[in-house]
């Protein structure tokens, strides 16, 4: 999972100057187990298995947040999602603009979902979760369904969008 925070552009008279982007990359190279340094489990349970972060415990809402990205307002979040092929996985996605608390509120989330319980992902969704509810801002079916994809979520000011690479090209 890669978290990219955009560089900040500062306009000074007629010239433009930029600061380097901050990056947060986690490749989950820790030993197999439930120790997840730098992450806060918000719901569900998680473990590292063969250098991948995986939810455990069945078809419930699982999500966790990265401590280094708490409170970041403008960002790009990349996540590679792999469906294990079993019918216990509902969705995989990325959380942005999270407050770092276990309240489960006030964040932006993109996800690809296994709506038909088929063992593969289709469609994709972009959510805003203010307060205690979730609002689907956009959803789209894509084809063909996939077991492996990259989701890139952008949040800038009051705008947000996502890109989906569902064939890994």
mmCIF file of C-alpha atoms in Angstrom:
data_model
loop_
_atom_site.group_PDB
_atom_site.id
_atom_site.type_symbol
_atom_site.label_atom_id
_atom_site.label_comp_id
_atom_site.label_asym_id
_atom_site.label_seq_id
_atom_site.Cartn_x
_atom_site.Cartn_y
_atom_site.Cartn_z
ATOM 1 C CA UNK A 1 0.000 0.000 0.000
ATOM 2 C CA UNK A 2 1.454 3.349 -0.931
ATOM 3 C CA UNK A 3 0.364 6.695 0.455
ATOM 4 C CA UNK A 4 1.463 9.737 -1.521
ATOM 5 C CA UNK A 5 0.989 13.221 -0.204
ATOM 6 C CA UNK A 6 1.196 15.859 -2.941
ATOM 7 C CA UNK A 7 3.830 18.543 -3.070
ATOM 8 C CA UNK A 8 2.662 21.999 -2.085
ATOM 9 C CA UNK A 9 3.033 24.748 -4.651
ATOM 10 C CA UNK A 10 3.760 28.255 -3.367
ATOM 11 C CA UNK A 11 3.379 31.209 -5.713
ATOM 12 C CA UNK A 12 5.863 33.986 -5.001
ATOM 13 C CA UNK A 13 5.313 37.022 -7.214
ATOM 14 C CA UNK A 14 5.824 35.673 -10.757
ATOM 15 C CA UNK A 15 7.739 32.517 -9.862
ATOM 16 C CA UNK A 16 6.495 29.147 -8.632
ATOM 17 C CA UNK A 17 8.355 26.977 -6.186
ATOM 18 C CA UNK A 18 7.488 23.453 -4.981
ATOM 19 C CA UNK A 19 8.262 21.408 -1.920
ATOM 20 C CA UNK A 20 9.019 17.695 -2.287
ATOM 21 C CA UNK A 21 6.148 15.250 -1.745
ATOM 22 C CA UNK A 22 5.956 13.244 1.448
ATOM 23 C CA UNK A 23 5.627 9.505 0.900
ATOM 24 C CA UNK A 24 4.456 6.691 3.125
ATOM 25 C CA UNK A 25 5.015 3.186 1.789
ATOM 26 C CA UNK A 26 4.220 -0.042 3.605
ATOM 27 C CA UNK A 27 5.138 -3.361 2.004
ATOM 28 C CA UNK A 28 4.202 -5.448 5.056
ATOM 29 C CA UNK A 29 7.540 -7.236 5.282
ATOM 30 C CA UNK A 30 7.005 -8.066 8.956
ATOM 31 C CA UNK A 31 6.660 -11.702 10.017
ATOM 32 C CA UNK A 32 3.230 -13.310 9.732
ATOM 33 C CA UNK A 33 1.002 -12.283 12.642
ATOM 34 C CA UNK A 34 -1.283 -9.622 14.048
ATOM 35 C CA UNK A 35 1.351 -7.007 14.954
ATOM 36 C CA UNK A 36 0.687 -4.006 12.683
ATOM 37 C CA UNK A 37 2.987 -1.143 13.721
ATOM 38 C CA UNK A 38 1.879 2.228 12.381
ATOM 39 C CA UNK A 39 -1.726 1.168 11.798
ATOM 40 C CA UNK A 40 -4.922 1.545 13.867
ATOM 41 C CA UNK A 41 -7.572 -1.122 13.462
ATOM 42 C CA UNK A 42 -10.916 0.659 13.285
ATOM 43 C CA UNK A 43 -13.180 -2.384 12.817
ATOM 44 C CA UNK A 44 -12.730 -6.093 12.248
ATOM 45 C CA UNK A 45 -9.478 -7.948 12.691
ATOM 46 C CA UNK A 46 -6.332 -7.985 10.548
ATOM 47 C CA UNK A 47 -3.101 -9.886 10.113
ATOM 48 C CA UNK A 48 -0.010 -9.961 7.952
ATOM 49 C CA UNK A 49 0.182 -13.151 5.917
ATOM 50 C CA UNK A 50 3.003 -13.741 3.438
ATOM 51 C CA UNK A 51 3.816 -10.004 3.151
ATOM 52 C CA UNK A 52 0.180 -9.050 2.567
ATOM 53 C CA UNK A 53 -2.279 -7.350 4.897
ATOM 54 C CA UNK A 54 -5.461 -9.436 5.104
ATOM 55 C CA UNK A 55 -8.718 -9.105 7.037
ATOM 56 C CA UNK A 56 -9.801 -12.054 9.169
ATOM 57 C CA UNK A 57 -13.129 -13.008 10.654
ATOM 58 C CA UNK A 58 -15.593 -13.310 7.770
ATOM 59 C CA UNK A 59 -17.919 -10.977 5.906
ATOM 60 C CA UNK A 60 -17.997 -7.949 8.154
ATOM 61 C CA UNK A 61 -16.943 -4.354 7.634
ATOM 62 C CA UNK A 62 -13.154 -4.293 8.163
ATOM 63 C CA UNK A 63 -11.062 -1.182 7.910
ATOM 64 C CA UNK A 64 -7.915 0.258 9.379
ATOM 65 C CA UNK A 65 -6.091 3.555 9.066
ATOM 66 C CA UNK A 66 -2.456 4.488 8.734
ATOM 67 C CA UNK A 67 -1.250 6.592 11.675
ATOM 68 C CA UNK A 68 1.120 8.672 9.520
ATOM 69 C CA UNK A 69 -1.766 9.923 7.352
ATOM 70 C CA UNK A 70 -4.056 11.035 10.206
ATOM 71 C CA UNK A 71 -5.586 14.406 9.447
ATOM 72 C CA UNK A 72 -4.051 14.762 5.974
ATOM 73 C CA UNK A 73 -6.550 16.747 3.913
ATOM 74 C CA UNK A 74 -5.101 16.616 0.391
ATOM 75 C CA UNK A 75 -3.603 13.332 -0.708
ATOM 76 C CA UNK A 76 -3.293 10.503 -3.186
ATOM 77 C CA UNK A 77 -3.712 6.994 -1.804
ATOM 78 C CA UNK A 78 -2.725 3.910 -3.818
ATOM 79 C CA UNK A 79 -3.689 0.412 -2.770
ATOM 80 C CA UNK A 80 -3.267 -2.907 -4.492
ATOM 81 C CA UNK A 81 -6.227 -5.203 -3.789
ATOM 82 C CA UNK A 82 -6.102 -8.954 -4.345
ATOM 83 C CA UNK A 83 -9.225 -11.097 -4.016
ATOM 84 C CA UNK A 84 -8.389 -14.454 -2.413
ATOM 85 C CA UNK A 85 -11.030 -16.148 -4.553
ATOM 86 C CA UNK A 86 -13.092 -17.216 -1.580
ATOM 87 C CA UNK A 87 -16.565 -15.923 -0.972
ATOM 88 C CA UNK A 88 -15.751 -14.382 2.385
ATOM 89 C CA UNK A 89 -14.293 -11.189 0.881
ATOM 90 C CA UNK A 90 -16.774 -8.392 0.241
ATOM 91 C CA UNK A 91 -14.512 -5.508 -0.789
ATOM 92 C CA UNK A 92 -11.063 -3.975 -0.771
ATOM 93 C CA UNK A 93 -10.199 -0.318 -0.875
ATOM 94 C CA UNK A 94 -8.492 2.771 0.441
ATOM 95 C CA UNK A 95 -9.385 5.210 3.228
ATOM 96 C CA UNK A 96 -8.345 8.881 2.964
ATOM 97 C CA UNK A 97 -8.909 11.991 5.075
ATOM 98 C CA UNK A 98 -9.461 9.976 8.229
ATOM 99 C CA UNK A 99 -9.370 11.542 11.717
ATOM 100 C CA UNK A 100 -7.417 8.631 13.233
ATOM 101 C CA UNK A 101 -10.135 7.767 15.730
ATOM 102 C CA UNK A 102 -12.143 4.595 16.168
ATOM 103 C CA UNK A 103 -15.425 6.393 15.620
ATOM 104 C CA UNK A 104 -15.705 5.194 12.029
ATOM 105 C CA UNK A 105 -16.747 8.626 10.834
ATOM 106 C CA UNK A 106 -15.544 11.484 8.658
ATOM 107 C CA UNK A 107 -13.433 9.907 5.940
ATOM 108 C CA UNK A 108 -13.399 9.261 2.207
ATOM 109 C CA UNK A 109 -13.244 5.692 0.945
ATOM 110 C CA UNK A 110 -12.934 4.021 -2.432
ATOM 111 C CA UNK A 111 -13.485 0.324 -2.863
ATOM 112 C CA UNK A 112 -14.045 -2.457 -5.313
ATOM 113 C CA UNK A 113 -16.663 -4.918 -4.227
ATOM 114 C CA UNK A 114 -17.762 -8.515 -4.759
ATOM 115 C CA UNK A 115 -21.474 -7.733 -5.093
ATOM 116 C CA UNK A 116 -22.523 -11.063 -6.547
ATOM 117 C CA UNK A 117 -20.549 -13.227 -4.109
ATOM 118 C CA UNK A 118 -18.703 -14.607 -7.145
ATOM 119 C CA UNK A 119 -15.123 -14.622 -5.893
ATOM 120 C CA UNK A 120 -14.104 -11.575 -7.960
ATOM 121 C CA UNK A 121 -14.548 -7.781 -7.823
ATOM 122 C CA UNK A 122 -17.094 -5.650 -9.706
ATOM 123 C CA UNK A 123 -18.272 -2.755 -9.204
ATOM 124 C CA UNK A 124 -16.224 0.171 -7.824
ATOM 125 C CA UNK A 125 -17.514 2.808 -5.364
ATOM 126 C CA UNK A 126 -16.462 6.200 -3.992
ATOM 127 C CA UNK A 127 -17.906 7.022 -0.558
ATOM 128 C CA UNK A 128 -17.958 9.957 1.808
ATOM 129 C CA UNK A 129 -18.658 9.021 5.405
ATOM 130 C CA UNK A 130 -19.675 12.088 7.385
ATOM 131 C CA UNK A 131 -21.077 11.565 10.841
ATOM 132 C CA UNK A 132 -22.365 8.019 11.314
ATOM 133 C CA UNK A 133 -23.624 7.285 7.795
ATOM 134 C CA UNK A 134 -22.016 6.574 4.444
ATOM 135 C CA UNK A 135 -23.014 8.278 1.202
ATOM 136 C CA UNK A 136 -22.101 6.692 -2.125
ATOM 137 C CA UNK A 137 -20.995 9.638 -4.249
ATOM 138 C CA UNK A 138 -20.446 7.508 -7.332
ATOM 139 C CA UNK A 139 -20.461 3.882 -8.315
ATOM 140 C CA UNK A 140 -19.585 2.161 -11.537
ATOM 141 C CA UNK A 141 -19.573 -1.348 -12.913
ATOM 142 C CA UNK A 142 -16.526 -2.332 -14.893
ATOM 143 C CA UNK A 143 -15.769 -5.357 -16.953
ATOM 144 C CA UNK A 144 -14.523 -7.888 -16.893
ATOM 145 C CA UNK A 145 -14.610 -8.626 -13.157
ATOM 146 C CA UNK A 146 -11.170 -8.931 -11.579
ATOM 147 C CA UNK A 147 -9.333 -10.599 -8.712
ATOM 148 C CA UNK A 148 -6.408 -8.131 -8.724
ATOM 149 C CA UNK A 149 -6.550 -4.350 -9.102
ATOM 150 C CA UNK A 150 -4.953 -1.062 -8.086
ATOM 151 C CA UNK A 151 -7.154 1.757 -6.794
ATOM 152 C CA UNK A 152 -5.768 5.305 -6.738
ATOM 153 C CA UNK A 153 -7.841 7.790 -4.736
ATOM 154 C CA UNK A 154 -7.353 11.571 -5.042
ATOM 155 C CA UNK A 155 -8.644 14.104 -2.512
ATOM 156 C CA UNK A 156 -7.988 17.811 -3.154
ATOM 157 C CA UNK A 157 -9.964 20.543 -1.397
ATOM 158 C CA UNK A 158 -13.655 19.753 -1.816
ATOM 159 C CA UNK A 159 -13.060 17.442 -4.797
ATOM 160 C CA UNK A 160 -12.298 13.758 -4.914
ATOM 161 C CA UNK A 161 -12.002 11.090 -7.599
ATOM 162 C CA UNK A 162 -10.459 7.699 -8.189
ATOM 163 C CA UNK A 163 -8.781 5.635 -10.881
ATOM 164 C CA UNK A 164 -9.020 1.873 -11.159
ATOM 165 C CA UNK A 165 -6.584 -0.406 -12.963
ATOM 166 C CA UNK A 166 -8.525 -3.665 -13.060
ATOM 167 C CA UNK A 167 -6.271 -5.517 -15.523
ATOM 168 C CA UNK A 168 -2.883 -4.485 -14.057
ATOM 169 C CA UNK A 169 -1.593 -3.057 -17.319
#
